[in-house]
mmCIF file of C-alpha atoms in Angstrom:
data_model
loop_
_atom_site.group_PDB
_atom_site.id
_atom_site.type_symbol
_atom_site.label_atom_id
_atom_site.label_comp_id
_atom_site.label_asym_id
_atom_site.label_seq_id
_atom_site.Cartn_x
_atom_site.Cartn_y
_atom_site.Cartn_z
ATOM 1 C CA UNK E 1 -0.002 -0.002 -0.008
ATOM 2 C CA UNK E 2 2.817 2.428 0.876
ATOM 3 C CA UNK E 3 4.544 1.680 -2.452
ATOM 4 C CA UNK E 4 1.336 2.218 -4.485
ATOM 5 C CA UNK E 5 0.406 5.416 -2.654
ATOM 6 C CA UNK E 6 3.907 6.812 -3.109
ATOM 7 C CA UNK E 7 3.868 6.018 -6.811
ATOM 8 C CA UNK E 8 0.405 7.502 -7.337
ATOM 9 C CA UNK E 9 1.466 10.627 -5.464
ATOM 10 C CA UNK E 10 4.437 11.034 -7.824
ATOM 11 C CA UNK E 11 2.335 10.346 -10.891
ATOM 12 C CA UNK E 12 -0.361 12.846 -10.019
ATOM 13 C CA UNK E 13 2.199 15.441 -8.988
ATOM 14 C CA UNK E 14 3.931 14.975 -12.323
ATOM 15 C CA UNK E 15 0.632 15.332 -14.159
ATOM 16 C CA UNK E 16 0.294 18.794 -12.747
ATOM 17 C CA UNK E 17 3.924 19.797 -13.127
ATOM 18 C CA UNK E 18 4.613 18.446 -16.661
ATOM 19 C CA UNK E 19 3.969 21.148 -19.290
ATOM 20 C CA UNK E 20 2.746 18.622 -21.881
ATOM 21 C CA UNK E 21 -0.375 18.045 -19.781
ATOM 22 C CA UNK E 22 -1.297 21.701 -20.077
ATOM 23 C CA UNK E 23 -1.932 21.113 -23.789
ATOM 24 C CA UNK E 24 -5.378 20.527 -25.194
ATOM 25 C CA UNK E 25 -6.784 17.007 -25.286
ATOM 26 C CA UNK E 26 -5.495 14.873 -28.132
ATOM 27 C CA UNK E 27 -2.014 16.358 -28.043
ATOM 28 C CA UNK E 28 -0.528 14.150 -25.312
ATOM 29 C CA UNK E 29 3.098 13.120 -26.009
ATOM 30 C CA UNK E 30 3.770 9.619 -27.311
ATOM 31 C CA UNK E 31 4.617 6.953 -24.741
ATOM 32 C CA UNK E 32 8.353 6.206 -24.812
ATOM 33 C CA UNK E 33 10.183 2.962 -24.348
ATOM 34 C CA UNK E 34 12.719 4.020 -21.719
ATOM 35 C CA UNK E 35 13.897 1.248 -19.432
ATOM 36 C CA UNK E 36 12.892 0.963 -15.757
ATOM 37 C CA UNK E 37 14.517 3.775 -13.826
ATOM 38 C CA UNK E 38 14.648 6.125 -16.810
ATOM 39 C CA UNK E 39 11.073 7.428 -16.677
ATOM 40 C CA UNK E 40 11.812 11.170 -16.906
ATOM 41 C CA UNK E 41 10.431 13.896 -19.103
ATOM 42 C CA UNK E 42 12.633 16.545 -20.843
ATOM 43 C CA UNK E 43 11.805 18.976 -18.027
ATOM 44 C CA UNK E 44 13.442 16.594 -15.511
ATOM 45 C CA UNK E 45 10.060 15.741 -14.024
ATOM 46 C CA UNK E 46 8.992 12.045 -13.840
ATOM 47 C CA UNK E 47 7.171 10.998 -16.981
ATOM 48 C CA UNK E 48 3.754 9.914 -15.603
ATOM 49 C CA UNK E 49 2.799 7.913 -18.678
ATOM 50 C CA UNK E 50 6.006 5.909 -18.597
ATOM 51 C CA UNK E 51 5.753 5.366 -14.825
ATOM 52 C CA UNK E 52 2.207 4.116 -15.104
ATOM 53 C CA UNK E 53 3.196 1.815 -17.968
ATOM 54 C CA UNK E 54 6.032 0.392 -15.870
ATOM 55 C CA UNK E 55 3.802 -0.025 -12.856
ATOM 56 C CA UNK E 56 1.276 -2.007 -14.892
ATOM 57 C CA UNK E 57 4.070 -4.150 -16.335
ATOM 58 C CA UNK E 58 5.409 -4.919 -12.853
ATOM 59 C CA UNK E 59 1.917 -6.038 -11.772
ATOM 60 C CA UNK E 60 1.660 -8.839 -14.349
ATOM 61 C CA UNK E 61 1.752 -12.495 -13.369
ATOM 62 C CA UNK E 62 4.443 -14.785 -14.717
ATOM 63 C CA UNK E 63 5.841 -18.294 -14.434
ATOM 64 C CA UNK E 64 7.151 -17.576 -10.945
ATOM 65 C CA UNK E 65 3.668 -16.992 -9.637
ATOM 66 C CA UNK E 66 2.594 -20.222 -11.326
ATOM 67 C CA UNK E 67 5.269 -22.099 -9.351
ATOM 68 C CA UNK E 68 3.713 -20.905 -6.113
ATOM 69 C CA UNK E 69 0.175 -21.594 -7.396
ATOM 70 C CA UNK E 70 1.129 -25.234 -8.011
ATOM 71 C CA UNK E 71 1.381 -25.659 -4.205
ATOM 72 C CA UNK E 72 -2.182 -24.500 -3.551
ATOM 73 C CA UNK E 73 -4.456 -26.951 -1.708
ATOM 74 C CA UNK E 74 -4.814 -28.822 1.557
ATOM 75 C CA UNK E 75 -1.846 -30.623 3.084
ATOM 76 C CA UNK E 76 -0.997 -32.880 5.974
ATOM 77 C CA UNK E 77 2.488 -32.544 7.415
ATOM 78 C CA UNK E 78 4.848 -34.283 9.767
ATOM 79 C CA UNK E 79 7.599 -32.247 11.396
ATOM 80 C CA UNK E 80 10.914 -33.090 13.047
ATOM 81 C CA UNK E 81 12.773 -30.563 15.173
ATOM 82 C CA UNK E 82 16.291 -30.916 16.544
ATOM 83 C CA UNK E 83 16.117 -28.639 19.594
ATOM 84 C CA UNK E 84 18.298 -30.639 21.987
ATOM 85 C CA UNK E 85 21.947 -29.530 22.009
ATOM 86 C CA UNK E 86 22.914 -33.201 22.251
ATOM 87 C CA UNK E 87 23.619 -34.212 18.605
ATOM 88 C CA UNK E 88 22.642 -37.812 19.400
ATOM 89 C CA UNK E 89 19.236 -36.870 20.823
ATOM 90 C CA UNK E 90 16.164 -37.902 18.833
ATOM 91 C CA UNK E 91 14.229 -35.103 17.113
ATOM 92 C CA UNK E 92 10.927 -33.882 18.504
ATOM 93 C CA UNK E 93 8.114 -34.986 16.177
ATOM 94 C CA UNK E 94 4.562 -33.812 15.619
ATOM 95 C CA UNK E 95 1.881 -33.544 12.926
ATOM 96 C CA UNK E 96 -0.509 -30.953 11.592
ATOM 97 C CA UNK E 97 -2.338 -29.521 8.598
ATOM 98 C CA UNK E 98 -1.745 -26.648 6.171
ATOM 99 C CA UNK E 99 -3.926 -24.902 3.610
ATOM 100 C CA UNK E 100 -2.493 -22.819 0.787
ATOM 101 C CA UNK E 101 -4.546 -20.582 -1.480
ATOM 102 C CA UNK E 102 -4.193 -17.661 -3.877
ATOM 103 C CA UNK E 103 -4.933 -14.038 -3.036
ATOM 104 C CA UNK E 104 -5.154 -10.818 -5.080
ATOM 105 C CA UNK E 105 -5.775 -12.623 -8.356
ATOM 106 C CA UNK E 106 -2.822 -14.985 -7.964
ATOM 107 C CA UNK E 107 -0.227 -12.345 -7.077
ATOM 108 C CA UNK E 108 0.099 -13.609 -3.529
ATOM 109 C CA UNK E 109 -0.398 -16.859 -1.662
ATOM 110 C CA UNK E 110 -1.454 -17.460 1.915
ATOM 111 C CA UNK E 111 -0.759 -20.519 4.042
ATOM 112 C CA UNK E 112 -2.565 -21.300 7.281
ATOM 113 C CA UNK E 113 -0.933 -23.892 9.528
ATOM 114 C CA UNK E 114 -2.408 -25.741 12.515
ATOM 115 C CA UNK E 115 -0.707 -28.348 14.657
ATOM 116 C CA UNK E 116 0.542 -29.319 18.118
ATOM 117 C CA UNK E 117 3.937 -28.923 19.700
ATOM 118 C CA UNK E 118 5.524 -30.372 22.813
ATOM 119 C CA UNK E 119 6.607 -27.349 24.819
ATOM 120 C CA UNK E 120 7.639 -26.928 28.461
ATOM 121 C CA UNK E 121 4.918 -25.459 30.679
ATOM 122 C CA UNK E 122 5.342 -23.149 33.650
ATOM 123 C CA UNK E 123 6.128 -26.190 35.792
ATOM 124 C CA UNK E 124 8.889 -27.206 33.411
ATOM 125 C CA UNK E 125 7.068 -30.332 32.273
ATOM 126 C CA UNK E 126 6.480 -30.978 28.555
ATOM 127 C CA UNK E 127 2.909 -30.705 27.353
ATOM 128 C CA UNK E 128 1.005 -30.379 24.093
ATOM 129 C CA UNK E 129 0.383 -26.837 22.911
ATOM 130 C CA UNK E 130 -1.701 -25.788 19.910
ATOM 131 C CA UNK E 131 0.357 -24.174 17.204
ATOM 132 C CA UNK E 132 -1.039 -21.660 14.695
ATOM 133 C CA UNK E 133 0.957 -20.078 11.918
ATOM 134 C CA UNK E 134 0.370 -18.008 8.811
ATOM 135 C CA UNK E 135 2.530 -17.227 5.765
ATOM 136 C CA UNK E 136 2.129 -14.700 2.960
ATOM 137 C CA UNK E 137 4.202 -15.452 -0.116
ATOM 138 C CA UNK E 138 4.704 -14.012 -3.567
ATOM 139 C CA UNK E 139 7.151 -13.160 -6.321
ATOM 140 C CA UNK E 140 8.296 -9.540 -6.451
ATOM 141 C CA UNK E 141 8.735 -8.527 -10.083
ATOM 142 C CA UNK E 142 10.716 -5.431 -9.088
ATOM 143 C CA UNK E 143 13.221 -7.260 -6.879
ATOM 144 C CA UNK E 144 13.109 -10.360 -9.110
ATOM 145 C CA UNK E 145 12.918 -12.478 -5.921
ATOM 146 C CA UNK E 146 10.453 -14.682 -4.130
ATOM 147 C CA UNK E 147 9.292 -13.022 -0.920
ATOM 148 C CA UNK E 148 7.654 -14.423 2.177
ATOM 149 C CA UNK E 149 6.511 -13.288 5.613
ATOM 150 C CA UNK E 150 5.598 -15.496 8.560
ATOM 151 C CA UNK E 151 3.749 -15.022 11.880
ATOM 152 C CA UNK E 152 2.695 -17.516 14.515
ATOM 153 C CA UNK E 153 1.285 -17.749 18.044
ATOM 154 C CA UNK E 154 4.729 -18.427 19.558
ATOM 155 C CA UNK E 155 5.972 -14.868 19.148
ATOM 156 C CA UNK E 156 5.071 -11.283 18.256
ATOM 157 C CA UNK E 157 7.465 -10.556 15.398
ATOM 158 C CA UNK E 158 7.060 -10.855 11.634
ATOM 159 C CA UNK E 159 9.776 -12.815 9.864
ATOM 160 C CA UNK E 160 10.603 -11.691 6.340
ATOM 161 C CA UNK E 161 12.458 -13.847 3.803
ATOM 162 C CA UNK E 162 13.662 -13.498 0.221
ATOM 163 C CA UNK E 163 14.440 -16.377 -2.067
ATOM 164 C CA UNK E 164 15.327 -17.837 -5.428
ATOM 165 C CA UNK E 165 14.242 -20.910 -7.399
ATOM 166 C CA UNK E 166 16.439 -23.554 -9.039
ATOM 167 C CA UNK E 167 14.474 -25.297 -11.826
ATOM 168 C CA UNK E 168 17.024 -28.117 -12.092
ATOM 169 C CA UNK E 169 16.420 -29.305 -8.523
ATOM 170 C CA UNK E 170 12.897 -27.792 -8.260
ATOM 171 C CA UNK E 171 14.001 -26.120 -5.033
ATOM 172 C CA UNK E 172 13.222 -22.721 -3.517
ATOM 173 C CA UNK E 173 15.975 -21.272 -1.308
ATOM 174 C CA UNK E 174 14.960 -18.578 1.145
ATOM 175 C CA UNK E 175 17.195 -16.652 3.508
ATOM 176 C CA UNK E 176 16.201 -14.589 6.532
ATOM 177 C CA UNK E 177 17.232 -13.629 10.032
ATOM 178 C CA UNK E 178 15.484 -14.423 13.309
ATOM 179 C CA UNK E 179 15.740 -12.401 16.498
ATOM 180 C CA UNK E 180 14.078 -14.502 19.190
ATOM 181 C CA UNK E 181 15.680 -12.446 21.960
ATOM 182 C CA UNK E 182 16.872 -8.794 21.838
ATOM 183 C CA UNK E 183 20.256 -8.704 20.123
ATOM 184 C CA UNK E 184 20.340 -12.457 19.433
ATOM 185 C CA UNK E 185 20.090 -12.571 15.632
ATOM 186 C CA UNK E 186 20.222 -15.933 13.873
ATOM 187 C CA UNK E 187 20.762 -16.344 10.106
ATOM 188 C CA UNK E 188 18.326 -18.828 8.582
ATOM 189 C CA UNK E 189 18.331 -20.758 5.309
ATOM 190 C CA UNK E 190 15.168 -22.562 4.199
ATOM 191 C CA UNK E 191 14.944 -25.100 1.351
ATOM 192 C CA UNK E 192 11.545 -25.911 -0.078
ATOM 193 C CA UNK E 193 11.371 -28.679 -2.697
ATOM 194 C CA UNK E 194 8.226 -29.912 -4.415
ATOM 195 C CA UNK E 195 9.306 -33.477 -5.160
ATOM 196 C CA UNK E 196 6.082 -34.062 -7.101
ATOM 197 C CA UNK E 197 2.613 -32.475 -7.282
ATOM 198 C CA UNK E 198 1.575 -34.183 -4.024
ATOM 199 C CA UNK E 199 4.697 -33.960 -1.879
ATOM 200 C CA UNK E 200 6.803 -31.048 -0.553
ATOM 201 C CA UNK E 201 9.878 -31.271 1.623
ATOM 202 C CA UNK E 202 11.072 -28.310 3.692
ATOM 203 C CA UNK E 203 14.460 -28.156 5.440
ATOM 204 C CA UNK E 204 15.339 -25.390 7.868
ATOM 205 C CA UNK E 205 18.918 -24.483 8.748
ATOM 206 C CA UNK E 206 20.163 -22.093 11.457
ATOM 207 C CA UNK E 207 23.638 -20.653 11.907
ATOM 208 C CA UNK E 208 24.981 -20.509 15.457
ATOM 209 C CA UNK E 209 28.546 -19.565 16.258
ATOM 210 C CA UNK E 210 29.417 -19.562 12.582
ATOM 211 C CA UNK E 211 28.204 -23.126 12.062
ATOM 212 C CA UNK E 212 25.082 -24.035 10.123
ATOM 213 C CA UNK E 213 22.867 -26.800 11.455
ATOM 214 C CA UNK E 214 19.580 -28.305 10.333
ATOM 215 C CA UNK E 215 17.076 -27.733 13.129
ATOM 216 C CA UNK E 216 13.782 -28.556 11.395
ATOM 217 C CA UNK E 217 12.350 -30.731 8.636
ATOM 218 C CA UNK E 218 8.748 -30.795 7.422
ATOM 219 C CA UNK E 219 7.302 -33.340 5.010
ATOM 220 C CA UNK E 220 4.023 -32.227 3.379
ATOM 221 C CA UNK E 221 1.619 -34.631 1.661
ATOM 222 C CA UNK E 222 -1.400 -33.371 -0.197
ATOM 223 C CA UNK E 223 -4.532 -34.254 1.728
ATOM 224 C CA UNK E 224 -6.117 -37.499 0.561
ATOM 225 C CA UNK E 225 -2.803 -38.813 -0.813
ATOM 226 C CA UNK E 226 -0.643 -41.561 0.723
#
């Protein structure tokens, strides 16, 4: 919203400031073909026609949005988490469901996640806790990157990630940074591979003390499939 409002403000300001728009109707200047970033009129003012043309071009869907759309649907998942500092300790395991769907005409994709986690209570004993999470994903045509944000009921922050896609391995790679405690920032690398139309594998890596370690793995299976 901020980006759109800023752009519209510039466009309308330029409409007023650009001399060509003081001409009579039917004498508007021809639309140029200047590349992105070169949308300026001879007066030095932003060329509103070119800016609007670029904005519309940047709003179009492409094959990258189709990649995300292919993951729409209902999923069951099983998760493994390596939270114990002992490398020989067994991972914590749980299950849940996820629903992915398109938003804004296929420009964005939402994912709602529900499950249970074993977490220590106030008495220090492990107990089941309901987990809720939500993701918003898309492909940013301006940045030429996949983008994702994540929130859940285990914190109050919003995690933002940017990523790329490797068609050879059919794998998305996202990078981000977590700050679970003030000043404790942790680099994160997430791999998301759609092994086929009904199965997705996610691997989550964290870097602590300069060493990267896999701390989570999620296997998704499309609901109704075995």
